[in-house]
Coordinates of C-alpha atoms in Angstrom, one line a residue:
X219 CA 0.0 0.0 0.0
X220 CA 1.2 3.4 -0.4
X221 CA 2.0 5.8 2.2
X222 CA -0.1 8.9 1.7
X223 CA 1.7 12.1 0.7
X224 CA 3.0 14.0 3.8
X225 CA 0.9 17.1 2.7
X226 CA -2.4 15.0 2.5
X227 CA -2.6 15.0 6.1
X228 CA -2.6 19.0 6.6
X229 CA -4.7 19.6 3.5
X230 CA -7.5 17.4 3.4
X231 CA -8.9 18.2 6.9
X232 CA -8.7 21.8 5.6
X233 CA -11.0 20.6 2.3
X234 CA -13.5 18.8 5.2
X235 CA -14.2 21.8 7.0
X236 CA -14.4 24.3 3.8
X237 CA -17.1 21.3 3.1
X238 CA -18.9 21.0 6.1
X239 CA -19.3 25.2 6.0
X240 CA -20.5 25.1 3.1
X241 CA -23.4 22.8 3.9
X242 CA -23.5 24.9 7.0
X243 CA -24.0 28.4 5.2
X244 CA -26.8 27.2 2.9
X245 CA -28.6 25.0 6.2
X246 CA -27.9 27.7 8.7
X247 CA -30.8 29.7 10.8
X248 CA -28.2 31.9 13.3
X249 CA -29.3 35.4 13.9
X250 CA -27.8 38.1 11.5
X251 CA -25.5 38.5 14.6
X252 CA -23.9 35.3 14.9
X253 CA -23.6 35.3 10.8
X254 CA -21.6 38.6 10.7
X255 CA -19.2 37.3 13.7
X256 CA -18.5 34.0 11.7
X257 CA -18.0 36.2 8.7
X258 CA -15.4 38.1 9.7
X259 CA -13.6 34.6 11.1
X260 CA -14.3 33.1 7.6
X261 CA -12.4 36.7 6.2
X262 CA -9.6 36.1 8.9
X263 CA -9.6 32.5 8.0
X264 CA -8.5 33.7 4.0
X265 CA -6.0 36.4 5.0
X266 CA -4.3 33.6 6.8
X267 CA -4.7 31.1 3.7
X268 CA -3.7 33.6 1.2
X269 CA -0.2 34.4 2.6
X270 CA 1.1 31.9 -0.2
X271 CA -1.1 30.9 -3.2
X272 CA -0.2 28.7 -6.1
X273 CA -0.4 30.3 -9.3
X274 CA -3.8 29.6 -11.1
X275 CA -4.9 26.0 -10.6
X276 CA -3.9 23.3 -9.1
X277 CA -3.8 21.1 -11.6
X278 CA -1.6 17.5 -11.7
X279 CA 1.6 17.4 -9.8
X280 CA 3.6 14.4 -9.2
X281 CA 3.8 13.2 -5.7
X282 CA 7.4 11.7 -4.2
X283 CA 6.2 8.2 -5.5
X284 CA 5.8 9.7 -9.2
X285 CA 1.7 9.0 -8.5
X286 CA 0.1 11.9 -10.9
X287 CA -2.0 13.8 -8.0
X288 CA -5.1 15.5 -8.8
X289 CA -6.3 17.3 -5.6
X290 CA -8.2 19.8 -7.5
X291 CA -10.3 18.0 -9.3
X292 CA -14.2 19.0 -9.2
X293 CA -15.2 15.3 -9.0
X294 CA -12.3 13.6 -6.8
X295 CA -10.2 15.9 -5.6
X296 CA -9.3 15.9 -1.8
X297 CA -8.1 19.7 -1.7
X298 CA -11.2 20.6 -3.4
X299 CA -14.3 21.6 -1.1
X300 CA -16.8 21.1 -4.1
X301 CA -15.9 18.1 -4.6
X302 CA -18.1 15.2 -2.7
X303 CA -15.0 13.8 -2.8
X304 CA -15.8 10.4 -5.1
X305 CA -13.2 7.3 -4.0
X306 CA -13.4 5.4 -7.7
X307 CA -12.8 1.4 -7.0
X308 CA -11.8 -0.8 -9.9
X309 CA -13.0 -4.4 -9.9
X310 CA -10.8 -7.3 -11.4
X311 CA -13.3 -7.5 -14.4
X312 CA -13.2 -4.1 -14.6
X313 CA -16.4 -2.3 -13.5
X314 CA -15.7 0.7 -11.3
X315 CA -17.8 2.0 -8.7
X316 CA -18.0 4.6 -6.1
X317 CA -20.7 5.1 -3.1
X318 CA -20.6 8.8 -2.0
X319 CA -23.4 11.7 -0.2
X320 CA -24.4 14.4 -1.7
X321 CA -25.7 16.9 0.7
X322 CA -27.5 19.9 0.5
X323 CA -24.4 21.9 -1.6
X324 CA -25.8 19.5 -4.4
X325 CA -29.1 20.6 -4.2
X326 CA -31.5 21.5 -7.9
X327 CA -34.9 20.5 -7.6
X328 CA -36.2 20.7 -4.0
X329 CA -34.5 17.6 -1.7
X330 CA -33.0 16.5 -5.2
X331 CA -29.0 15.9 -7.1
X332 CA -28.7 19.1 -9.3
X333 CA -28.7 17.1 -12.9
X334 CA -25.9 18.6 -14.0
X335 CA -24.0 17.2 -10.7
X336 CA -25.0 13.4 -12.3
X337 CA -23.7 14.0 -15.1
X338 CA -20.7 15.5 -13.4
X339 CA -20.7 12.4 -11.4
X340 CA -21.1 9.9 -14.5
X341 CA -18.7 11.4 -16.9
X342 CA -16.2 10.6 -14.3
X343 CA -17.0 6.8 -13.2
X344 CA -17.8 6.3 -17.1
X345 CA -14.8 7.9 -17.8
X346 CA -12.2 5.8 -15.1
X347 CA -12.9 2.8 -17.0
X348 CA -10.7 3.6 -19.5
X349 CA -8.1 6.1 -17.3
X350 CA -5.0 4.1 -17.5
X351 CA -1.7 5.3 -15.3
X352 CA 0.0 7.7 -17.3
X353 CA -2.2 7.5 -20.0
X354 CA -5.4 9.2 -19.3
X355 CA -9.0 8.9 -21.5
X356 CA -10.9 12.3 -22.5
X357 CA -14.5 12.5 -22.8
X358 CA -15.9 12.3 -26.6
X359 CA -19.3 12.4 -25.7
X360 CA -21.8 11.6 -22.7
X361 CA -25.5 10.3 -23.0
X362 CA -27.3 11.1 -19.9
X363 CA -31.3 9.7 -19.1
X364 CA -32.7 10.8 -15.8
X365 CA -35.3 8.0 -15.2
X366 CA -36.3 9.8 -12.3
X367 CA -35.4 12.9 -9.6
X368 CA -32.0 11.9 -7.8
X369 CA -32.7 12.4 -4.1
X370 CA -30.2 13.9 -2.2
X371 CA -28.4 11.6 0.2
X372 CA -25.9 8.3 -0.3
X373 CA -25.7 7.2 -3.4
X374 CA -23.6 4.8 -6.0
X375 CA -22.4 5.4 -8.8
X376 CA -21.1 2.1 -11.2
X377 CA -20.1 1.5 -14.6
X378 CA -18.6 -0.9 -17.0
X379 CA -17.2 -1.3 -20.3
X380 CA -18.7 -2.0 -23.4
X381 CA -16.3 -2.3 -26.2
X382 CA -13.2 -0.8 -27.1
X383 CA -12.5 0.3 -30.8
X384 CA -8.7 1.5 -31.4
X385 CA -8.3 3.8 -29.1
X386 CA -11.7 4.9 -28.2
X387 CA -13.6 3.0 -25.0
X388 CA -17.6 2.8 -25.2
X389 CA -18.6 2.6 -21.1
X390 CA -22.4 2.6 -19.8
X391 CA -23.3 3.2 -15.9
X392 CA -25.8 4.1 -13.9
X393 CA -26.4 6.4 -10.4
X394 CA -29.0 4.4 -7.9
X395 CA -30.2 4.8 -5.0
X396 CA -32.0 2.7 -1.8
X397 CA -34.8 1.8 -5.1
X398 CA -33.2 1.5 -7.7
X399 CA -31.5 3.5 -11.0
X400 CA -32.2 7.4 -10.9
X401 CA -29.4 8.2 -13.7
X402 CA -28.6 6.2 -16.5
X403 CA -25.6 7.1 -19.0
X404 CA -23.3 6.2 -21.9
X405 CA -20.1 7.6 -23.2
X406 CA -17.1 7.4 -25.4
X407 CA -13.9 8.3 -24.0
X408 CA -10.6 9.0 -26.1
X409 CA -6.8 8.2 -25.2
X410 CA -5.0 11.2 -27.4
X411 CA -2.5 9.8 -29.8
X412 CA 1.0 9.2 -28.2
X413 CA 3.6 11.3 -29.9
X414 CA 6.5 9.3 -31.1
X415 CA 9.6 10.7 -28.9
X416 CA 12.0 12.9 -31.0
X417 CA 14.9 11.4 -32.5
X418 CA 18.0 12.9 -31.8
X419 CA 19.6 15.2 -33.9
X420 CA 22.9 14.9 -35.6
X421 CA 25.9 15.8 -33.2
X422 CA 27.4 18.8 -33.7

């Protein structure tokens, strides 16, 4: 197994809280009082965080173990408060799956997923099928059917593939719930064409 990266264990307790505040400020009743004081913590809260910032995103870095890190990622991403997080398993025959909440940050309809957070949710699990180490698939296109509202809630996400033509992978899945499917979808997803490395010139 491999050790977690160093940093993991100061920044994704950071990500936690960011998450549950956010659930917080949408759910909370306080008094105007109590929300100005926790606003001005919340403003101390980024002066502190903002001492050193990364230029633009965060993007994938390498950790010491040469694993490709993607802590920003929307879907996955363990530095990244928007994201649920999803923990993708891979099975020996190759279905994926992930069981998750999505809380009131995820809201559209009343007490319902956002549909656009399904898809979010989909495109991802659809698309790890084909994700290979080092050699990542890109969505072509994503078919989405909403068989019925997603209520907010634990949910799992699974998928599988279909058939794989050169070097494009066809994956269905599906987003149930305690009843049953909510979210059906199907997608192709691309592995760009590997440049050939550069010969070496002639020596001068």
């Amino acid at each position: 197994m491999t050790d977690p990266h160093p940093l993991e264990a100061v920044y994704e307790p950071l990500a936690v809280s960011v998450r549950k505040l956010i659930d917080v400020t949408i759910r909370t009743e306080a008094d105007a009082a109590a929300v100005l004081a926790a606003r001005q913590l919340i403003d101390t809260a980024c002066e502190q965080l903002s001492v050193e910032l990364m230029p633009g995103s965060f993007g994938l870095r390498t950790t010491p173990d040469g694993q490709g890190s993607a802590w920003g990622n929307v879907a996955i991403g363990i530095r990244n408060p928007v994201a649920p997080p999803l923990f993708v398993h891979h099975e020996p025959d190759g279905q994926v799956w992930t069981e998750f909440v999505l809380g009131a940050a995820y809201e559209g309809p009343a007490g319902h997923v956002h549909g656009g957070v399904c898809a979010l949710v989909l495109d991802h699990v659809l698309g790890a099928t084909a994700h290979q180490p080092g050699r990542p698939a890109y969505t072509g296109t994503l078919t989405v059917r909403y068989l019925r509202g997603t209520p907010l809630g634990p949910l799992r996400a699974q998928a599988r593939v279909q058939r794989v033509e050169g070097v494009k992978t066809f994956a269905v899945g599906e987003i149930t719930d305690g009843h049953g499917v909510t979210v059906q979808a199907e997608g192709v997803f691309i592995h760009p064409k590997q440049r050939p490395p550069l010969e070496a010139g002639p020596a001068a």
